[in-house]
């Protein structure tokens, strides 16, 4: 059987899709654009993600309608809405909850036909399954946990993906070593909150990093999705002292004003955030700071928003992602009074992104003339692009690369120009010998 996977949403979902592909490969099936079976791994974090998932399902259903091909839907949309979906989307042959993805090869037969039943019951989870990486070397992700225990007032993740479940260190190390042997060099460690890793099994993120860093080799580790209250002195010291950990801090704060932080159940204060960012900037002046903020949370006043803008201006994050609050059924925040009009949320989103654009442009200039390692990712119409190690995949800017190189190489170069979010890098050496 030939199959194709459409993966929506975050990198954590991408890794789940790669485990699905690994199981199907292991069962003797083949990944192909001309597929007998189309699997859509959906996202349902907020309303916009649900809409994108449904639109994708309908689009794929139209493509394969009437030609005997089958459509399977899995992921967060299935876990969130469950048995409501078959009536809403009769075009789908089978809905598979994430708890049954470990049995995907059993749930479809050798002809690509789906077993009877609209929603597969709970079976084997996917995290410890074989994995087929769907992105080209040298970049990949290491997902170290599933679920979350933080219970932020606006977030649906705990209800969709369940409580925190940390993968065993031995399993993560085995996957890391396998990927290293296959030529992957940039490992982006992900989870809903990676600083909470191990709280459910007696381990912690520092023990995991120590295990991975005990491996000799030419590789880099980037830590993504770090909760502010989980970053302690020992973790920042570890990041500072090992050159194989990229000096990149992805720390979503959501807001800066104490009244809203309490309502969001974030577990920290504005002062504690300032202390953390001050410490990082003092100890690692060239470190990159990325954060995520939310505008239009229920009860957010113009004064609150101005406070957030002032905080962003004070700490000057290198990169910032913003999103408008989405009222999600079943969350505590959905029941709070004082919801902000959509038009106001849009204006605040635009204002904070304009503020950040100027900050990012100014912050990038400090790297002018400095040496950097750059990952060569694409060449099209005579233009070569990639990323420096201080740019995370998909969410940050890119590097425009000058010099002879091949896609997939990690090369040494000098930053010779900066734009709003992007940089220009001039390579040194030839044929990748300057790694």
Coordinates of C-alpha atoms in Angstrom, one line a residue:
X1 CA 0.0 0.0 0.0
X2 CA 1.1 3.5 -0.8
X3 CA 0.4 6.3 1.8
X4 CA 0.8 10.0 2.2
X5 CA 0.7 12.1 5.4
X6 CA -0.5 15.7 5.7
X7 CA 0.9 17.1 9.0
X8 CA -0.7 20.3 10.4
X9 CA 0.2 22.4 13.4
X10 CA 3.3 22.4 15.5
X11 CA 6.6 20.4 15.4
X12 CA 5.3 18.1 18.0
X13 CA 2.6 17.0 15.6
X14 CA 5.2 16.6 12.9
X15 CA 7.1 14.2 15.1
X16 CA 3.9 12.2 15.6
X17 CA 3.4 12.1 11.8
X18 CA 7.0 10.8 11.5
X19 CA 6.2 8.0 14.0
X20 CA 3.1 7.1 11.9
X21 CA 5.3 6.9 8.8
X22 CA 7.8 4.8 10.7
X23 CA 5.1 2.3 11.7
X24 CA 3.7 2.1 8.2
X25 CA 7.2 1.7 6.7
X26 CA 7.9 -1.1 9.2
X27 CA 4.7 -2.8 8.1
X28 CA 5.9 -2.8 4.5
X29 CA 4.0 0.2 3.1
X30 CA 5.5 3.0 1.0
X31 CA 5.4 6.7 1.3
X32 CA 4.3 8.2 -2.0
X33 CA 2.6 11.3 -3.5
X34 CA 0.4 8.9 -5.6
X35 CA -1.1 7.3 -2.5
X36 CA -3.8 4.8 -1.9
X37 CA -4.3 6.1 1.7
X38 CA -4.1 9.7 2.8
X39 CA -3.6 10.4 6.5
X40 CA -4.2 13.9 7.9
X41 CA -2.7 14.7 11.3
X42 CA -4.7 17.6 12.6
X43 CA -4.3 20.5 15.0
X44 CA -7.0 21.8 17.2
X45 CA -5.3 24.1 19.7
X46 CA -7.5 27.1 18.9
X47 CA -10.4 27.8 16.7
X48 CA -8.3 28.9 13.7
X49 CA -6.4 25.6 13.9
X50 CA -9.6 23.7 13.9
X51 CA -10.8 25.6 10.9
X52 CA -7.6 24.9 9.0
X53 CA -7.8 21.2 9.9
X54 CA -11.4 20.9 8.6
X55 CA -10.6 22.8 5.4
X56 CA -7.7 20.5 4.7
X57 CA -9.8 17.4 5.3
X58 CA -12.5 18.7 2.9
X59 CA -9.8 19.6 0.3
X60 CA -8.1 16.2 0.5
X61 CA -11.5 14.5 0.3
X62 CA -12.3 16.4 -2.9
X63 CA -9.0 15.3 -4.4
X64 CA -9.5 11.6 -3.8
X65 CA -13.3 11.4 -4.3
X66 CA -14.5 8.6 -6.5
X67 CA -11.2 7.0 -7.2
X68 CA -11.2 4.3 -4.5
X69 CA -8.6 6.0 -2.2
X70 CA -9.1 6.2 1.5
X71 CA -8.9 9.1 4.0
X72 CA -7.9 8.7 7.6
X73 CA -7.9 11.6 10.1
X74 CA -6.0 11.6 13.4
X75 CA -4.4 14.1 15.7
X76 CA -5.8 16.8 18.1
X77 CA -9.0 17.4 16.3
X78 CA -10.0 13.8 16.8
X79 CA -9.0 13.9 20.5
X80 CA -10.8 17.1 21.1
X81 CA -14.1 16.3 19.3
X82 CA -14.1 12.5 19.2
X83 CA -17.4 11.0 18.1
X84 CA -18.9 14.3 16.9
X85 CA -16.7 14.1 13.8
X86 CA -18.2 11.2 11.8
X87 CA -21.5 13.0 11.4
X88 CA -19.8 16.3 10.6
X89 CA -17.3 14.8 8.1
X90 CA -18.8 11.7 6.4
X91 CA -16.1 12.0 3.7
X92 CA -13.6 10.5 6.2
X93 CA -13.2 6.7 6.2
X94 CA -11.7 6.4 9.7
X95 CA -10.9 8.7 12.6
X96 CA -8.0 7.5 14.8
X97 CA -7.4 9.0 18.3
X98 CA -3.8 9.7 19.2
X99 CA -4.0 6.9 21.8
X100 CA -4.5 4.4 18.9
X101 CA -1.9 5.7 16.5
X102 CA 0.6 3.1 17.7
X103 CA -1.8 0.5 16.0
X104 CA -2.1 2.4 12.7
X105 CA -0.8 -0.5 10.6
X106 CA -3.5 -2.7 12.1
X107 CA -6.2 -0.1 11.6
X108 CA -5.7 -0.1 7.8
X109 CA -5.5 -3.3 5.8
X110 CA -3.0 -4.1 3.0
X111 CA -5.3 -2.7 0.3
X112 CA -5.5 0.6 2.0
X113 CA -9.1 0.0 3.2
X114 CA -10.1 1.1 6.6
X115 CA -11.3 -1.3 9.2
X116 CA -15.0 -0.8 10.2
X117 CA -15.7 1.7 12.9
X118 CA -15.8 5.5 12.8
X119 CA -13.4 6.2 15.8
X120 CA -10.7 3.7 16.7
X121 CA -10.7 2.8 20.4
X122 CA -7.7 3.4 22.7
X123 CA -4.8 1.2 21.8
X124 CA -1.0 1.7 21.7
X125 CA 0.5 5.2 21.8
X126 CA 2.9 6.4 19.1
X127 CA 5.8 7.9 21.0
X128 CA 8.0 4.8 21.2
X129 CA 7.3 3.6 17.6
X130 CA 9.8 3.5 14.8
X131 CA 10.3 6.9 13.2
X132 CA 10.8 8.1 9.6
X133 CA 12.1 11.7 9.6
X134 CA 10.2 13.7 7.0
X135 CA 12.5 16.7 7.0
X136 CA 15.9 16.7 5.3
X137 CA 19.2 16.5 7.3
X138 CA 20.8 18.1 9.1
X139 CA 17.8 19.4 11.0
X140 CA 15.3 17.4 13.1
X141 CA 13.3 17.5 16.3
X142 CA 13.5 15.4 19.5
X143 CA 10.1 15.2 21.3
X144 CA 10.8 14.4 24.9
X145 CA 7.4 14.4 26.5
X146 CA 3.6 14.4 25.8
X147 CA 0.9 16.3 27.6
X148 CA 1.1 19.1 30.2
X149 CA 0.3 19.7 33.9
X150 CA 0.4 23.5 33.9
X151 CA -3.3 24.1 33.4
X152 CA -3.1 27.6 32.1
X153 CA -6.5 29.2 32.1
X154 CA -6.8 29.7 28.3
X155 CA -5.2 26.5 27.1
X156 CA -6.9 23.3 25.7
X157 CA -3.7 21.2 25.5
X158 CA -4.1 19.3 28.8
X159 CA -7.7 18.3 27.9
X160 CA -6.6 17.2 24.4
X161 CA -3.2 15.6 25.0
X162 CA -3.6 14.7 28.6
X163 CA -1.2 15.1 31.6
X164 CA 2.6 15.2 31.5
X165 CA 4.2 12.0 30.3
X166 CA 7.9 12.1 30.0
X167 CA 9.6 9.7 27.6
X168 CA 12.3 7.5 29.2
X169 CA 15.9 9.0 28.9
X170 CA 17.1 5.7 27.4
X171 CA 14.5 5.9 24.6
X172 CA 15.4 9.6 23.8
X173 CA 19.1 8.8 23.8
X174 CA 18.6 5.8 21.5
X175 CA 16.6 8.0 19.1
X176 CA 19.2 10.7 19.3
X177 CA 22.0 8.3 18.5
X178 CA 20.1 6.8 15.6
X179 CA 19.5 10.2 14.1
X180 CA 23.1 11.2 14.6
X181 CA 24.2 8.2 12.7
X182 CA 21.9 9.1 9.8
X183 CA 23.6 12.5 9.5
X184 CA 21.4 14.8 11.5
X185 CA 23.3 17.5 13.4
X186 CA 20.8 20.1 14.6
X187 CA 18.5 18.7 17.3
X188 CA 15.6 20.9 18.4
X189 CA 14.3 19.5 21.7
X190 CA 10.5 20.0 22.0
X191 CA 7.6 19.3 24.3
X192 CA 4.7 21.4 25.7
X193 CA 7.0 22.6 28.4
X194 CA 10.5 21.0 28.3
X195 CA 11.5 22.4 31.7
X196 CA 8.9 20.1 33.2
X197 CA 10.5 17.0 31.7
X198 CA 10.9 14.2 34.2
X199 CA 8.7 15.5 37.0
X200 CA 6.5 12.5 36.5
X201 CA 9.3 9.9 36.5
X202 CA 12.1 11.2 38.8
X203 CA 14.3 12.7 36.2
X204 CA 14.7 16.3 34.9
X205 CA 15.8 18.2 31.8
X206 CA 19.4 18.6 33.1
X207 CA 19.9 14.9 33.5
X208 CA 18.6 14.4 30.0
X209 CA 20.9 17.0 28.5
X210 CA 23.9 15.6 30.4
X211 CA 23.1 12.1 28.9
X212 CA 23.0 13.5 25.3
X213 CA 26.0 15.7 25.8
X214 CA 28.0 12.7 26.9
X215 CA 28.0 11.7 23.3
X216 CA 31.1 12.8 21.4
X217 CA 30.4 14.3 18.0
X218 CA 29.6 17.3 15.9
X219 CA 26.1 18.3 16.8
X220 CA 24.0 21.1 18.2
X221 CA 21.0 21.1 20.6
X222 CA 18.4 23.9 20.7
X223 CA 15.9 24.0 23.5
X224 CA 12.4 25.1 22.5
X225 CA 9.3 25.8 24.7
X226 CA 10.8 26.6 28.1
X227 CA 8.4 27.8 30.8
X228 CA 9.9 30.7 32.8
X229 CA 9.3 29.2 36.2
X230 CA 11.2 26.0 35.1
X231 CA 14.5 27.8 34.3
X232 CA 16.9 27.6 37.2
X233 CA 20.6 28.6 37.6
X234 CA 21.8 25.0 37.0
X235 CA 20.0 25.0 33.6
X236 CA 21.3 28.4 32.4
X237 CA 24.8 27.4 33.6
X238 CA 24.6 24.2 31.5
X239 CA 23.5 26.1 28.5
X240 CA 26.3 28.7 29.0
X241 CA 29.1 26.2 29.5
X242 CA 28.6 23.8 26.6
X243 CA 29.1 25.2 23.1
X244 CA 26.9 22.4 21.6
X245 CA 23.8 23.9 23.3
X246 CA 22.8 26.8 21.1
X247 CA 22.6 30.0 23.1
X248 CA 18.9 30.4 22.2
X249 CA 16.2 30.9 24.8
X250 CA 12.6 30.2 23.7
X251 CA 10.6 31.4 26.7
X252 CA 6.9 32.1 26.1
X253 CA 5.7 34.7 28.7
X254 CA 2.1 35.3 27.3
X255 CA 1.9 38.6 29.2
X256 CA 3.8 40.9 31.6
X257 CA 1.1 42.4 33.8
X258 CA 0.7 40.7 37.2
X259 CA -3.1 40.8 37.3
X260 CA -3.4 39.0 34.0
X261 CA -0.6 36.6 34.8
X262 CA -2.5 35.5 37.9
X263 CA -5.7 35.1 35.9
X264 CA -3.8 33.1 33.3
X265 CA -2.4 30.8 36.1
X266 CA 1.1 31.3 34.7
X267 CA 2.8 31.0 38.1
X268 CA 5.3 33.9 37.9
X269 CA 5.4 37.7 38.3
X270 CA 6.6 40.6 36.1
X271 CA 9.5 41.1 38.4
X272 CA 10.5 37.4 38.2
X273 CA 10.4 37.6 34.4
X274 CA 12.7 40.7 34.5
X275 CA 15.1 39.0 36.9
X276 CA 15.3 36.0 34.5
X277 CA 15.9 37.9 31.4
X278 CA 18.4 40.2 33.1
X279 CA 20.4 37.2 34.3
X280 CA 20.4 35.6 30.9
X281 CA 21.5 38.8 29.2
X282 CA 24.2 39.4 31.8
X283 CA 25.7 35.9 31.6
X284 CA 25.3 35.4 27.8
X285 CA 25.2 38.8 26.1
X286 CA 25.1 37.2 22.6
X287 CA 22.3 34.8 23.5
X288 CA 19.1 35.1 21.4
X289 CA 15.8 35.6 23.3
X290 CA 12.5 34.5 21.8
X291 CA 9.1 34.9 23.4
X292 CA 5.4 34.5 22.7
X293 CA 2.8 36.9 23.9
X294 CA -1.0 37.0 23.9
X295 CA -3.1 40.1 23.2
X296 CA -6.8 40.5 24.0
X297 CA -7.0 38.1 27.0
X298 CA -10.3 38.7 28.9
X299 CA -10.1 41.9 30.9
X300 CA -7.0 43.2 29.2
X301 CA -7.2 47.0 29.3
X302 CA -5.4 49.5 27.2
X303 CA -3.2 50.1 30.3
X304 CA -2.4 46.4 30.5
X305 CA -1.5 46.3 26.8
X306 CA 0.7 49.4 27.2
X307 CA 2.5 47.7 30.1
X308 CA 3.1 44.7 27.8
X309 CA 4.6 46.9 25.1
X310 CA 6.8 48.7 27.6
X311 CA 8.1 45.3 28.9
X312 CA 8.8 44.2 25.4
X313 CA 10.6 47.5 24.7
X314 CA 12.6 47.2 27.9
X315 CA 13.9 43.7 27.4
X316 CA 14.2 43.8 23.6
X317 CA 13.6 40.2 22.6
X318 CA 15.4 39.2 19.4
X319 CA 12.3 37.4 18.2
X320 CA 8.7 37.6 19.3
X321 CA 5.5 35.7 18.2
X322 CA 2.1 37.1 19.1
X323 CA -1.4 35.7 18.8
X324 CA -4.8 37.0 19.6
X325 CA -6.7 35.3 22.5
X326 CA -9.1 32.7 21.3
X327 CA -12.1 31.8 23.5
X328 CA -12.0 28.0 23.8
X329 CA -14.9 26.0 25.2
X330 CA -14.0 24.2 28.4
X331 CA -11.2 26.5 29.5
X332 CA -11.4 28.7 32.6
X333 CA -10.7 31.8 30.7
X334 CA -13.8 31.3 28.5
X335 CA -16.0 32.0 31.6
X336 CA -14.2 35.2 32.5
X337 CA -16.1 38.4 32.0
X338 CA -14.7 41.3 29.9
X339 CA -13.9 39.7 26.6
X340 CA -12.0 42.0 24.3
X341 CA -13.6 42.9 20.9
X342 CA -12.0 41.2 17.9
X343 CA -11.3 44.6 16.3
X344 CA -9.4 45.7 19.4
X345 CA -7.4 42.4 19.5
X346 CA -6.4 42.9 15.8
X347 CA -5.2 46.4 16.5
X348 CA -3.2 45.3 19.5
X349 CA -1.6 42.5 17.5
X350 CA -0.6 44.8 14.7
X351 CA 0.9 47.4 17.2
X352 CA 3.0 44.9 19.1
X353 CA 4.3 43.3 15.9
X354 CA 5.3 46.7 14.5
X355 CA 7.1 47.4 17.8
X356 CA 8.9 44.1 17.6
X357 CA 9.9 44.6 14.0
X358 CA 11.9 47.6 14.9
X359 CA 13.5 45.8 17.9
X360 CA 14.4 42.7 15.8
X361 CA 16.0 44.9 13.1
X362 CA 18.0 46.8 15.7
X363 CA 19.1 43.6 17.7
X364 CA 20.3 41.8 14.5
X365 CA 22.8 44.6 13.9
X366 CA 24.9 43.5 16.9
X367 CA 25.9 40.4 14.9
X368 CA 27.3 42.3 11.9
X369 CA 30.9 41.2 11.1
X370 CA 30.7 38.2 13.5
X371 CA 31.4 34.6 12.5
X372 CA 28.6 32.1 12.6
X373 CA 27.7 28.6 11.6
X374 CA 25.0 28.5 8.9
X375 CA 22.8 25.6 7.8
X376 CA 22.3 25.5 4.0
X377 CA 18.6 24.6 3.4
X378 CA 17.6 25.6 -0.1
X379 CA 18.8 26.9 -3.5
X380 CA 16.2 28.3 -5.9
X381 CA 16.6 30.6 -8.9
X382 CA 20.2 31.3 -8.0
X383 CA 19.4 32.3 -4.4
X384 CA 20.8 30.1 -1.6
X385 CA 19.0 30.3 1.8
X386 CA 19.3 28.7 5.2
X387 CA 19.6 29.7 8.9
X388 CA 22.3 30.6 11.3
X389 CA 22.2 28.5 14.5
X390 CA 20.7 31.5 16.2
X391 CA 17.6 31.2 14.0
X392 CA 15.1 28.4 14.9
X393 CA 13.4 26.6 12.0
X394 CA 10.1 27.9 10.7
X395 CA 9.5 30.7 13.3
X396 CA 12.5 33.0 12.9
X397 CA 14.2 34.8 10.0
X398 CA 16.4 33.2 7.4
X399 CA 20.0 33.6 6.1
X400 CA 20.8 34.6 2.5
X401 CA 24.0 32.8 1.8
X402 CA 26.8 33.9 -0.6
X403 CA 29.4 31.4 -1.6
X404 CA 29.8 27.9 -3.0
X405 CA 27.9 25.3 -0.9
X406 CA 25.6 22.3 -1.0
X407 CA 22.1 22.0 0.5
X408 CA 22.4 20.1 3.8
X409 CA 25.9 21.4 4.8
X410 CA 26.7 23.3 7.9
X411 CA 29.2 26.0 7.0
X412 CA 31.2 28.7 8.7
X413 CA 30.6 32.2 7.5
X414 CA 30.5 35.9 8.4
X415 CA 27.3 38.0 8.8
X416 CA 27.8 40.8 6.3
X417 CA 24.3 42.3 6.3
X418 CA 21.0 42.4 8.2
X419 CA 17.4 43.1 7.3
X420 CA 14.3 43.3 9.5
X421 CA 14.4 39.6 10.5
X422 CA 16.9 38.1 8.1
X423 CA 20.7 38.1 7.7
X424 CA 23.2 37.9 4.8
X425 CA 26.1 35.4 5.3
X426 CA 29.3 35.2 3.3
X427 CA 30.9 31.8 3.5
X428 CA 34.5 31.0 4.2
X429 CA 36.3 27.8 3.1
X430 CA 35.2 25.4 0.5
X431 CA 33.2 22.1 0.2
X432 CA 32.1 22.1 3.8
X433 CA 35.6 21.7 5.2
X434 CA 35.0 24.7 7.5
X435 CA 32.3 23.0 9.7

